[in-house]
Every structure is written in C-alpha cells, then in structure tokens.
C-alpha cells in the first residue's frame, strides 16, 4: 500500500521534472518569438508583455533592412551547396566503409573521426588568404567548401551507419536477379536509404545555415544571415536582432522535426 | 575494377578533407610560426604579452570548467528521462533536441531577449515587485552577470547534443543488466551509478570530447550577450584577424585553441578509457 | 540444359584457405546437396558458383559456358538466401517480379509468371503485402517464388530452411522437393542438416575442411562412407569405430573377436559398424551397458566394449538397465574398414 503511494509520488515528481525540462527548452524560444511578433516600439518598450501582439512591423522592418534579403538568399545558397557537396562526397564514402574491406579503411575512418577533435571553423583563417589567391574570396561557393568540410564527417558517418543497416544480402539478391552493381544500388539500396540520406542532407543544411565564425571570416559583400547579424550586433536595433534571431531559429524547429528519427544515427554513431 | 571501387568512392571525401582540413591546418601552423617572413615564436610572444591574453584565456577555460560539468549532469538527467519515458517519448525527445538545430548566434539572441535591459527578466522581476526599475544586466561592470548569462545560454543550447548521444548510448545497454542488478537488490540510483554509468563510458567519452571542443570554440554567444566585455579565445582570434589585421597572431590564437582542444581530447580519452576486453 | 562443372576451385581469404581444390560435376536437372558442418566452406562454394565471390583458382562451367569471370546476372542462375533477402521496400508481387522486370519482360508475361509461381508456393493471397507483414515461413516462400519466377537453369539455395521452426521446416522440405522436381532445374542446396540432405538429394556432396569428401547417392553415402569422417558425421547416432589388429591372412582382431577383413599390409586398421547393425546374440562383443535411452520404436544404448564407447539401436521390447552385460553381434555384410593413416575406406 505505502509502496504504491511512494511509487505514485515518485512518478509525479518524474513527470513534473520532464515538464520542467520541456519548459526550460521551449520558454526562451517563446520569449524570442514574442519579440519577433511585436511592433518595434513594444520590443524596445518596458515592461514587456508575455504574449505577442502579432504585429508584423518588426518582421517587415527586418526584411526591409538593407542587406537582409540578400543575406538570407546567400545563406540559402551556401546551405544548399553544402548539402549537395556533403552528400555527394560523403555518401559514396559511407557506402564504401559499409560494404568493403580494403587496406586504408582504418586510416580513412581515423581521419574522419579526428576532424571532431579539431575546432574546424578555424580553418577559415588560412583559407581566407588562399581564396583571395584563387579568386574564391567572398564567394558563396568558397564558403560552401568550408561548410562542406564541417558537414562532411557527419555525412560520412551517418551514411556509413545507414548503409551498414541495409543487409548486403539484399544487394546480392538483386545481383542474382539480373541487376548489375549500379542497378542493384539504385533499385534496392537507394530506396531503402533515401529517407536517411535526406535526413543527413537536412543536417548538412543546418550545419551551414547555423555556422557563424567561418561565414563572418570569409564573406564581406556576400554575407550570410549569421555573418550579417554578427557583424551588425553592436549597431543594429533590438527589433532587427530579434527578428533575425527568429529567422535563424524557426527553420531549426523544422529541421530537427525532419531529422528526428535519425538523430541517433547521427550522434549515436559515436559508439562505434 | 572492384578492387579499385572502394578507393574511387572515397576519393571525393578524401580530396575534400585533404584540401580543406589537413592543408589549412598546416597553413595555420605555418602562419603562426612566421612573422613578416621570419620564423620563430614572435606571434606567440605578441599574443601572450598583450594584456587581453590572460583574461581571454582565463575566461575561456573558466567557462568550459563551469559549463561542461553542469551540462553533463543536465544531459544525463534529460537522457535518463527520455529513456525512462513510456508515453510521449518521441515528442519529449524532439523538444529536448530542438536546440541542436539552433546556432550559437541565435541562442545568444534568444537569451538576449531575456537579459537585456528592457527584456523579459527585468519585466518579470518588476512585475513581481522584486525590483522597482529595470537593471542593466549586461553592462561592462557586471561581468559576473554576463558570465552567468553565457553559462545559461550554453547550457540551454548545447545540452541537446550530449543528451542525444547519451540516449543513443543508453539504448545500446541491454535492459537485462539493469534488471539483473535490480534482482540483486540495487536501488534506482545504485543501478544508475554501478551499471548504467560504467557501460555508458564510450558515449560519455564522445559527448565530452564534442562538448569540450565546442566550449573552446565559444564565440557568437559571447559576442551577442557580452559584446567585447568578456573576451574569449575565438573572439580574440576574430579580433586579431579583422580589426588588427594581424594574421600571424590570429594563427597563434588558433594554435592555442587547437592545442588545448587536442590536449583535452587526449585527456578525456585517457580518463574514460574502456579496455577492449571490457566492451560489450 | 544446364550441367555444372566445378574444376579445381579453391578460395583463400588472406592466409586462410576456405576451399582447397573442389572438383564436382552436377548433371542437368540433378538435385545436389552440399552437406557439412558449419564453417566447412559450403556457402563459399555456393557463392562462387553464383558469382557473388570469385574463386582464387579453378574454373566454373554452367551449361557448357565458362562463367567464373561473369557477373551473377549472366550465369542463368537464381538464388534463395539464408535470410530470404526479400526486399522490404517492395510488395510480394514486386519482389517476385523483380528479376522479370530486369529482363524487361512484357507486363502480361510478368503477371502470368508471378501469378503462377505465387500459386505454386501458395502465397497468392499475400501478393499485395510487404515483407514486414509476413511471417518467416511466408518470406521463405516469397524467396523461393522469386527464384522460380526467373525460370533459371540453376537454382542455388543456402540453408533455406534453417531459420524456420521444426514443424514448418518439415512441411517446406516436402513442398520444396515437389516444386523443384517439377521445375526441372538443376539445384544446388546447402545445408548442415543431414536429414534434410538425405530426404532431398539425388546426390549428397559431403564437405569437410574445404574439401568434398564424397559425392554420391544418399544411400551410398550412408552405407558406404568413403572416409571415416563421413561415417562419423552422417547417421544419428553416428557409426561405431573399434581398433582392429592384424591377425594374418586378412584376419583382424577386434575387441576379442576375429573377423575376415581386407588384405592390407598395415598392422592396425579400424573396424566400423552402424548402431542399427548391432544385434543381441550369443556370440559377439562383450558390452557393458552405460546408458539406456528409450526412444519409442527403438532403444538407444550406450555401452562400453573393450574400453571403447559404442552405441547400438535395439528393439524397444528388450529390458535393459545400466550395468547389464550383453553380447552384441555385428551384421557381417555391414562391417566397414578404414585405413588409420589415410582415414579412407578400405574396399
Ligand atoms: N569474407 C571472408 N573473410 C574471411 N574468412 C571467411 C570469409 N568468408 C568465409 N570465411 C571463412 O571461410 C570458412 C568457410 O565459410 P563458409 O563457406 O561460410 O562456411 P559454411 O560451410 O558454414 O557455409 C569459415 O571458416 C569462414 O570463417
Ligand atoms: Mg553458410
């Protein structure tokens, strides 16, 4: 009798803790959104209300601000390029790691894992100079190269774990049923891996979309949204900051939702 | 042909990593050791003798030392919650993981909305009658508050990564171990302490390495909340590269960040080493 | 017409030799079972025939064509995998149709063949399902149907029944035998289950340590094992072996008895007899009963003969207990002899 009471009380504490943790994550986002969805005067005013007035003036101000739309567009371009390159280079490597045993495999894996032990955005520093020399400075593609380097290790490891999860036997069955290697990949492996590959593509997009340091170092005229916001931090008015923050945060909600099933494939790989 | 196939598949990724990872890091190393064409440690001298280096280094290390242990605890708690949940597990996991997709800059702005002078913290405090007029939390006199705000932001933002890694790790631990311990009379806490934690070591290792490196890279959060009031290694690197136009010193800073990152990685690998025979 | 010829096929993985030098000819429409313990190289040989692995040496010929450098799809084979390999993203219909679509057959023909093989395997009601909605036995049927629909010259099967439970295995075994006999394909079937091998095979190829020891009709393999290993591997319980000492003129001393045996020069060889070929009699081996296991129709006894463990399958009406002494006499024309040095049967 008393034991069940204790257990029930414990359960209630547990549920309260879970709710509290959810509030801890969600509340700050809610507060930022209030600011983004209030008129500039309300944003700078005091005291604040704890619900939005749904006045889009801040958003309009943000979008109308010089350089914002082009920064948004640059961010999208860089992120899409990053996504394409990271998957394009990462997925074949992941496939090779999952399917073949060959000399040098361990060395390659080591190099990929090692990138995690390095503060990668720093590599923007020498590249800034190098890019000037080869004419890639302040270009969308130049920055996308750097972002791809950030996203590539993840793309390799995620696709590696994806392809490892698809039994080779299926591909072999396709081979005995009249496929060549390429057909077996396209008809059997790809359909099975597609959702996971899409998730890791989204993840590559996020990496690029969110990256600040390298973007700020490598772009001047063609600034991405993060670089733009960072460099105008000390001069821009609050409504601009918060609307900009919301523009960065909102896609994140969608991204994480899109990849939620694959979060473990992305980060659980850690254990191999 | 099939013999070459794996190498062909690895070629693009390898080329990328060589060109944009190994090569630039060689360049950073060279840049840091080369001042106006002269080889030596001149850049490091200039870096270390500048009055800001001491506080910068201290801030970065202190921030990591405060954030990482707190964050590890929080992540373990959240991961345990997710693992124990029977209903709404997916939804809770999604909510917990949201900050994973939020950049450090955005996180800084999120918490700026709370801490700025006309922000929500002041609104709440005056509304509750704790204070009668808004306080300046993030001014240059109140470094302690800035530091706290940064710690909170970092906790809020980067716990998700550790949490997801730990949830994945906990999922790999067969339930039978905990059940066996329960049969032998272990309490919930003892089970966590004696069974879960030791078996979780590999995941803890990864989570800690990732997180500690992120802590040394802290940048946009600091700028968003503290401006230049609380310099950290990354922001100083940026400052020397751009404002001072001294690439050599920026490269020296980069080498310092790299050095402590690699140092701590090795340290964590050592401390949390699991012998091969003891792996499940 | 698809005769399979395997000529001197060997396979090494690094320093490890999985197959030494395999020679085997399989006639058109023959059903050959590769039988052997786990790890003896059965799968390796099958995969080399399928083209999923390439041999380190030797040649593979199918239907008069040398195929060992050709990819699987050009060999006229199809295969049933141990874990079925039913594509999870396709319906049962599309699984069975997969190979036909690769051949670009017209839709009408695809439908006709899928329907026919599905009926043959009794899965016509499952055609719209996905593999996740099937039981193990049903998946197995889909895998066989998919292989049959190709109307291949050769069907290769790697332990296709090993993942089914005992009852289902018995049922599928009988069904497979019927279906494959009707399909008139040449079949190579891998298993480690000797009962399966006995019941299905036209010919059993017994494998051991990367070699084929004997490839003959099941009865022959059972009655006249070519090597000591075959006798000890096939039969449950296996053959009994006793040391035999030369007593001159082709006579051999075995546990106190003297037998007419082969005329060979060796001082010592081995005497072998199957457990069911031992009978209680007045004259024979003096045996002390150690364990009595009533099995219904028979009683299996484990006894000690001159310090060697022997098993005998006796009539279950015999009342025996541990410690009893009985006299067991071997059926004369069932006695086999093995050379100690070569481990081979002595004719
Ligand atoms: N890809 C491989 N690499 C190394 N050794 C292998 C490989 N495939 C099989 N072997 C070894 O070859 C031997 C035969 O394997 P296999 O043909 O699968 O045996 P089975 O008779 O059980 O099917 C085994 O000892 C196995 O360990
Ligand atoms: Mg096998």
PDB file of N, CA and C in Angstrom, chain C residues 96-165:
ATOM      1  N   UNK C  96       8.612 -10.743 -56.460  1.00  0.00           N
ATOM      2  CA  UNK C  96       8.662 -11.878 -57.382  1.00  0.00           C
ATOM      3  C   UNK C  96       8.923 -11.384 -58.802  1.00  0.00           C
ATOM      4  N   UNK C  97       8.382 -10.194 -59.098  1.00  0.00           N
ATOM      5  CA  UNK C  97       8.526  -9.646 -60.453  1.00  0.00           C
ATOM      6  C   UNK C  97       9.891  -9.007 -60.689  1.00  0.00           C
ATOM      7  N   UNK C  98      10.649  -8.806 -59.601  1.00  0.00           N
ATOM      8  CA  UNK C  98      11.890  -8.012 -59.690  1.00  0.00           C
ATOM      9  C   UNK C  98      12.798  -8.461 -60.842  1.00  0.00           C
ATOM     10  N   UNK C  99      13.122  -9.741 -60.859  1.00  0.00           N
ATOM     11  CA  UNK C  99      14.039 -10.244 -61.876  1.00  0.00           C
ATOM     12  C   UNK C  99      13.440 -10.188 -63.271  1.00  0.00           C
ATOM     13  N   UNK C 100      12.112 -10.373 -63.340  1.00  0.00           N
ATOM     14  CA  UNK C 100      11.434 -10.351 -64.649  1.00  0.00           C
ATOM     15  C   UNK C 100      11.467  -8.941 -65.221  1.00  0.00           C
ATOM     16  N   UNK C 101      11.293  -7.964 -64.335  1.00  0.00           N
ATOM     17  CA  UNK C 101      11.347  -6.575 -64.804  1.00  0.00           C
ATOM     18  C   UNK C 101      12.750  -6.233 -65.280  1.00  0.00           C
ATOM     19  N   UNK C 102      13.761  -6.797 -64.597  1.00  0.00           N
ATOM     20  CA  UNK C 102      15.127  -6.535 -65.037  1.00  0.00           C
ATOM     21  C   UNK C 102      15.343  -7.082 -66.442  1.00  0.00           C
ATOM     22  N   UNK C 103      14.628  -8.179 -66.768  1.00  0.00           N
ATOM     23  CA  UNK C 103      14.741  -8.739 -68.111  1.00  0.00           C
ATOM     24  C   UNK C 103      13.838  -8.003 -69.098  1.00  0.00           C
ATOM     25  N   UNK C 104      13.108  -6.997 -68.617  1.00  0.00           N
ATOM     26  CA  UNK C 104      12.220  -6.193 -69.449  1.00  0.00           C
ATOM     27  C   UNK C 104      11.154  -7.055 -70.137  1.00  0.00           C
ATOM     28  N   UNK C 105      10.634  -8.040 -69.437  1.00  0.00           N
ATOM     29  CA  UNK C 105       9.546  -8.837 -69.996  1.00  0.00           C
ATOM     30  C   UNK C 105       8.283  -7.986 -70.063  1.00  0.00           C
ATOM     31  N   UNK C 106       7.409  -8.258 -71.017  1.00  0.00           N
ATOM     32  CA  UNK C 106       6.154  -7.502 -71.096  1.00  0.00           C
ATOM     33  C   UNK C 106       5.301  -7.742 -69.843  1.00  0.00           C
ATOM     34  N   UNK C 107       4.508  -6.736 -69.502  1.00  0.00           N
ATOM     35  CA  UNK C 107       3.728  -6.774 -68.274  1.00  0.00           C
ATOM     36  C   UNK C 107       2.873  -8.041 -68.176  1.00  0.00           C
ATOM     37  N   UNK C 108       2.265  -8.432 -69.300  1.00  0.00           N
ATOM     38  CA  UNK C 108       1.389  -9.600 -69.268  1.00  0.00           C
ATOM     39  C   UNK C 108       2.168 -10.843 -68.846  1.00  0.00           C
ATOM     40  N   UNK C 109       3.365 -10.959 -69.387  1.00  0.00           N
ATOM     41  CA  UNK C 109       4.191 -12.113 -69.064  1.00  0.00           C
ATOM     42  C   UNK C 109       4.632 -12.078 -67.592  1.00  0.00           C
ATOM     43  N   UNK C 110       4.972 -10.863 -67.133  1.00  0.00           N
ATOM     44  CA  UNK C 110       5.360 -10.707 -65.729  1.00  0.00           C
ATOM     45  C   UNK C 110       4.216 -11.169 -64.837  1.00  0.00           C
ATOM     46  N   UNK C 111       3.025 -10.652 -65.101  1.00  0.00           N
ATOM     47  CA  UNK C 111       1.866 -11.008 -64.282  1.00  0.00           C
ATOM     48  C   UNK C 111       1.616 -12.513 -64.327  1.00  0.00           C
ATOM     49  N   UNK C 112       1.730 -13.084 -65.517  1.00  0.00           N
ATOM     50  CA  UNK C 112       1.472 -14.511 -65.659  1.00  0.00           C
ATOM     51  C   UNK C 112       2.454 -15.321 -64.805  1.00  0.00           C
ATOM     52  N   UNK C 113       3.726 -14.960 -64.910  1.00  0.00           N
ATOM     53  CA  UNK C 113       4.727 -15.750 -64.189  1.00  0.00           C
ATOM     54  C   UNK C 113       4.618 -15.549 -62.679  1.00  0.00           C
ATOM     55  N   UNK C 114       4.379 -14.297 -62.273  1.00  0.00           N
ATOM     56  CA  UNK C 114       4.253 -14.030 -60.832  1.00  0.00           C
ATOM     57  C   UNK C 114       3.074 -14.823 -60.285  1.00  0.00           C
ATOM     58  N   UNK C 115       1.953 -14.760 -60.976  1.00  0.00           N
ATOM     59  CA  UNK C 115       0.760 -15.460 -60.506  1.00  0.00           C
ATOM     60  C   UNK C 115       1.012 -16.959 -60.426  1.00  0.00           C
ATOM     61  N   UNK C 116       1.654 -17.486 -61.451  1.00  0.00           N
ATOM     62  CA  UNK C 116       1.875 -18.926 -61.490  1.00  0.00           C
ATOM     63  C   UNK C 116       2.781 -19.373 -60.325  1.00  0.00           C
ATOM     64  N   UNK C 117       3.906 -18.675 -60.143  1.00  0.00           N
ATOM     65  CA  UNK C 117       4.814 -19.119 -59.079  1.00  0.00           C
ATOM     66  C   UNK C 117       4.206 -18.852 -57.705  1.00  0.00           C
ATOM     67  N   UNK C 118       3.435 -17.770 -57.599  1.00  0.00           N
ATOM     68  CA  UNK C 118       2.796 -17.499 -56.310  1.00  0.00           C
ATOM     69  C   UNK C 118       1.817 -18.617 -55.968  1.00  0.00           C
ATOM     70  N   UNK C 119       1.085 -19.078 -56.973  1.00  0.00           N
ATOM     71  CA  UNK C 119       0.170 -20.192 -56.728  1.00  0.00           C
ATOM     72  C   UNK C 119       0.939 -21.445 -56.331  1.00  0.00           C
ATOM     73  N   UNK C 120       2.026 -21.653 -57.057  1.00  0.00           N
ATOM     74  CA  UNK C 120       2.854 -22.822 -56.769  1.00  0.00           C
ATOM     75  C   UNK C 120       3.324 -22.830 -55.316  1.00  0.00           C
ATOM     76  N   UNK C 121       3.650 -21.648 -54.802  1.00  0.00           N
ATOM     77  CA  UNK C 121       4.156 -21.564 -53.432  1.00  0.00           C
ATOM     78  C   UNK C 121       3.047 -21.212 -52.432  1.00  0.00           C
ATOM     79  N   UNK C 122       1.817 -21.205 -52.895  1.00  0.00           N
ATOM     80  CA  UNK C 122       0.657 -20.925 -52.021  1.00  0.00           C
ATOM     81  C   UNK C 122       0.743 -19.564 -51.341  1.00  0.00           C
ATOM     82  N   UNK C 123       1.142 -18.534 -52.066  1.00  0.00           N
ATOM     83  CA  UNK C 123       1.197 -17.203 -51.469  1.00  0.00           C
ATOM     84  C   UNK C 123       0.386 -16.222 -52.295  1.00  0.00           C
ATOM     85  N   UNK C 124      -0.549 -16.736 -53.112  1.00  0.00           N
ATOM     86  CA  UNK C 124      -1.289 -15.818 -53.983  1.00  0.00           C
ATOM     87  C   UNK C 124      -2.101 -14.809 -53.180  1.00  0.00           C
ATOM     88  N   UNK C 125      -2.418 -15.129 -51.932  1.00  0.00           N
ATOM     89  CA  UNK C 125      -3.189 -14.182 -51.118  1.00  0.00           C
ATOM     90  C   UNK C 125      -2.317 -13.071 -50.541  1.00  0.00           C
ATOM     91  N   UNK C 126      -1.007 -13.214 -50.659  1.00  0.00           N
ATOM     92  CA  UNK C 126      -0.110 -12.260 -49.989  1.00  0.00           C
ATOM     93  C   UNK C 126       0.503 -11.245 -50.943  1.00  0.00           C
ATOM     94  N   UNK C 127       0.107 -11.286 -52.212  1.00  0.00           N
ATOM     95  CA  UNK C 127       0.840 -10.528 -53.227  1.00  0.00           C
ATOM     96  C   UNK C 127       0.938  -9.033 -52.958  1.00  0.00           C
ATOM     97  N   UNK C 128      -0.036  -8.478 -52.245  1.00  0.00           N
ATOM     98  CA  UNK C 128      -0.022  -7.023 -52.025  1.00  0.00           C
ATOM     99  C   UNK C 128       0.731  -6.632 -50.759  1.00  0.00           C
ATOM    100  N   UNK C 129       1.183  -7.627 -49.990  1.00  0.00           N
ATOM    101  CA  UNK C 129       1.813  -7.291 -48.711  1.00  0.00           C
ATOM    102  C   UNK C 129       3.276  -6.920 -48.877  1.00  0.00           C
ATOM    103  N   UNK C 130       3.800  -6.276 -47.807  1.00  0.00           N
ATOM    104  CA  UNK C 130       5.228  -6.014 -47.736  1.00  0.00           C
ATOM    105  C   UNK C 130       5.880  -7.040 -46.827  1.00  0.00           C
ATOM    106  N   UNK C 131       7.194  -7.162 -46.955  1.00  0.00           N
ATOM    107  CA  UNK C 131       7.885  -8.226 -46.234  1.00  0.00           C
ATOM    108  C   UNK C 131       7.719  -8.092 -44.725  1.00  0.00           C
ATOM    109  N   UNK C 132       7.575  -6.853 -44.263  1.00  0.00           N
ATOM    110  CA  UNK C 132       7.366  -6.646 -42.836  1.00  0.00           C
ATOM    111  C   UNK C 132       6.062  -7.250 -42.331  1.00  0.00           C
ATOM    112  N   UNK C 133       5.139  -7.523 -43.255  1.00  0.00           N
ATOM    113  CA  UNK C 133       3.842  -8.074 -42.855  1.00  0.00           C
ATOM    114  C   UNK C 133       3.787  -9.590 -43.040  1.00  0.00           C
ATOM    115  N   UNK C 134       4.956 -10.204 -43.231  1.00  0.00           N
ATOM    116  CA  UNK C 134       4.981 -11.645 -43.483  1.00  0.00           C
ATOM    117  C   UNK C 134       5.677 -12.386 -42.345  1.00  0.00           C
ATOM    118  N   UNK C 135       5.268 -13.628 -42.138  1.00  0.00           N
ATOM    119  CA  UNK C 135       5.978 -14.474 -41.173  1.00  0.00           C
ATOM    120  C   UNK C 135       7.226 -15.036 -41.841  1.00  0.00           C
ATOM    121  N   UNK C 136       8.092 -15.631 -41.035  1.00  0.00           N
ATOM    122  CA  UNK C 136       9.313 -16.216 -41.576  1.00  0.00           C
ATOM    123  C   UNK C 136       9.033 -17.228 -42.675  1.00  0.00           C
ATOM    124  N   UNK C 137       8.063 -18.077 -42.436  1.00  0.00           N
ATOM    125  CA  UNK C 137       7.719 -19.099 -43.415  1.00  0.00           C
ATOM    126  C   UNK C 137       7.219 -18.495 -44.712  1.00  0.00           C
ATOM    127  N   UNK C 138       6.443 -17.421 -44.579  1.00  0.00           N
ATOM    128  CA  UNK C 138       5.901 -16.768 -45.781  1.00  0.00           C
ATOM    129  C   UNK C 138       7.004 -16.084 -46.568  1.00  0.00           C
ATOM    130  N   UNK C 139       7.942 -15.458 -45.839  1.00  0.00           N
ATOM    131  CA  UNK C 139       9.062 -14.814 -46.513  1.00  0.00           C
ATOM    132  C   UNK C 139       9.861 -15.840 -47.305  1.00  0.00           C
ATOM    133  N   UNK C 140      10.037 -16.990 -46.662  1.00  0.00           N
ATOM    134  CA  UNK C 140      10.738 -18.090 -47.291  1.00  0.00           C
ATOM    135  C   UNK C 140      10.067 -18.466 -48.615  1.00  0.00           C
ATOM    136  N   UNK C 141       8.744 -18.531 -48.585  1.00  0.00           N
ATOM    137  CA  UNK C 141       8.006 -18.885 -49.799  1.00  0.00           C
ATOM    138  C   UNK C 141       8.190 -17.824 -50.880  1.00  0.00           C
ATOM    139  N   UNK C 142       8.194 -16.542 -50.450  1.00  0.00           N
ATOM    140  CA  UNK C 142       8.394 -15.465 -51.421  1.00  0.00           C
ATOM    141  C   UNK C 142       9.774 -15.603 -52.058  1.00  0.00           C
ATOM    142  N   UNK C 143      10.774 -15.883 -51.224  1.00  0.00           N
ATOM    143  CA  UNK C 143      12.138 -16.006 -51.741  1.00  0.00           C
ATOM    144  C   UNK C 143      12.231 -17.125 -52.777  1.00  0.00           C
ATOM    145  N   UNK C 144      11.568 -18.250 -52.504  1.00  0.00           N
ATOM    146  CA  UNK C 144      11.600 -19.366 -53.459  1.00  0.00           C
ATOM    147  C   UNK C 144      10.826 -18.990 -54.722  1.00  0.00           C
ATOM    148  N   UNK C 145       9.667 -18.374 -54.539  1.00  0.00           N
ATOM    149  CA  UNK C 145       8.863 -17.972 -55.699  1.00  0.00           C
ATOM    150  C   UNK C 145       9.642 -17.012 -56.588  1.00  0.00           C
ATOM    151  N   UNK C 146      10.355 -16.081 -55.942  1.00  0.00           N
ATOM    152  CA  UNK C 146      11.118 -15.100 -56.696  1.00  0.00           C
ATOM    153  C   UNK C 146      12.196 -15.789 -57.532  1.00  0.00           C
ATOM    154  N   UNK C 147      12.816 -16.822 -56.941  1.00  0.00           N
ATOM    155  CA  UNK C 147      13.852 -17.544 -57.683  1.00  0.00           C
ATOM    156  C   UNK C 147      13.238 -18.359 -58.825  1.00  0.00           C
ATOM    157  N   UNK C 148      12.090 -18.990 -58.546  1.00  0.00           N
ATOM    158  CA  UNK C 148      11.461 -19.833 -59.570  1.00  0.00           C
ATOM    159  C   UNK C 148      10.927 -19.018 -60.738  1.00  0.00           C
ATOM    160  N   UNK C 149      10.419 -17.821 -60.431  1.00  0.00           N
ATOM    161  CA  UNK C 149       9.807 -16.994 -61.475  1.00  0.00           C
ATOM    162  C   UNK C 149      10.798 -16.665 -62.584  1.00  0.00           C
ATOM    163  N   UNK C 150      12.082 -16.663 -62.240  1.00  0.00           N
ATOM    164  CA  UNK C 150      13.114 -16.381 -63.234  1.00  0.00           C
ATOM    165  C   UNK C 150      13.237 -17.507 -64.243  1.00  0.00           C
ATOM    166  N   UNK C 151      12.638 -18.657 -63.944  1.00  0.00           N
ATOM    167  CA  UNK C 151      12.803 -19.863 -64.746  1.00  0.00           C
ATOM    168  C   UNK C 151      14.270 -20.068 -65.085  1.00  0.00           C
ATOM    169  N   UNK C 152      15.090 -20.157 -64.043  1.00  0.00           N
ATOM    170  CA  UNK C 152      16.537 -20.234 -64.264  1.00  0.00           C
ATOM    171  C   UNK C 152      16.956 -21.652 -64.635  1.00  0.00           C
ATOM    172  N   UNK C 153      18.176 -21.770 -65.168  1.00  0.00           N
ATOM    173  CA  UNK C 153      18.722 -23.098 -65.436  1.00  0.00           C
ATOM    174  C   UNK C 153      19.127 -23.753 -64.122  1.00  0.00           C
ATOM    175  N   UNK C 154      19.580 -22.908 -63.210  1.00  0.00           N
ATOM    176  CA  UNK C 154      20.146 -23.420 -61.958  1.00  0.00           C
ATOM    177  C   UNK C 154      19.563 -22.643 -60.781  1.00  0.00           C
ATOM    178  N   UNK C 155      19.140 -23.356 -59.749  1.00  0.00           N
ATOM    179  CA  UNK C 155      18.729 -22.679 -58.521  1.00  0.00           C
ATOM    180  C   UNK C 155      19.713 -23.023 -57.421  1.00  0.00           C
ATOM    181  N   UNK C 156      20.181 -21.993 -56.736  1.00  0.00           N
ATOM    182  CA  UNK C 156      21.119 -22.201 -55.638  1.00  0.00           C
ATOM    183  C   UNK C 156      20.413 -21.841 -54.337  1.00  0.00           C
ATOM    184  N   UNK C 157      20.534 -22.682 -53.346  1.00  0.00           N
ATOM    185  CA  UNK C 157      19.866 -22.394 -52.079  1.00  0.00           C
ATOM    186  C   UNK C 157      20.850 -22.555 -50.932  1.00  0.00           C
ATOM    187  N   UNK C 158      20.943 -21.533 -50.098  1.00  0.00           N
ATOM    188  CA  UNK C 158      21.856 -21.579 -48.957  1.00  0.00           C
ATOM    189  C   UNK C 158      21.062 -21.734 -47.667  1.00  0.00           C
ATOM    190  N   UNK C 159      21.050 -22.924 -47.136  1.00  0.00           N
ATOM    191  CA  UNK C 159      20.325 -23.226 -45.896  1.00  0.00           C
ATOM    192  C   UNK C 159      18.955 -22.544 -45.853  1.00  0.00           C
ATOM    193  N   UNK C 160      18.125 -22.787 -46.855  1.00  0.00           N
ATOM    194  CA  UNK C 160      16.886 -22.006 -46.938  1.00  0.00           C
ATOM    195  C   UNK C 160      15.913 -22.305 -45.806  1.00  0.00           C
ATOM    196  N   UNK C 161      16.044 -23.439 -45.173  1.00  0.00           N
ATOM    197  CA  UNK C 161      15.059 -23.791 -44.146  1.00  0.00           C
ATOM    198  C   UNK C 161      15.581 -23.590 -42.730  1.00  0.00           C
ATOM    199  N   UNK C 162      16.841 -23.160 -42.616  1.00  0.00           N
ATOM    200  CA  UNK C 162      17.456 -23.186 -41.282  1.00  0.00           C
ATOM    201  C   UNK C 162      16.826 -22.183 -40.320  1.00  0.00           C
ATOM    202  N   UNK C 163      16.133 -21.155 -40.852  1.00  0.00           N
ATOM    203  CA  UNK C 163      15.539 -20.178 -39.943  1.00  0.00           C
ATOM    204  C   UNK C 163      14.081 -20.471 -39.599  1.00  0.00           C
ATOM    205  N   UNK C 164      13.585 -21.619 -40.048  1.00  0.00           N
ATOM    206  CA  UNK C 164      12.183 -21.947 -39.761  1.00  0.00           C
ATOM    207  C   UNK C 164      12.106 -22.863 -38.545  1.00  0.00           C
ATOM    208  N   UNK C 165      10.949 -22.861 -37.878  1.00  0.00           N
ATOM    209  CA  UNK C 165      10.850 -23.786 -36.754  1.00  0.00           C
ATOM    210  C   UNK C 165      10.634 -25.216 -37.276  1.00  0.00           C
TER     211      UNK C 165
END
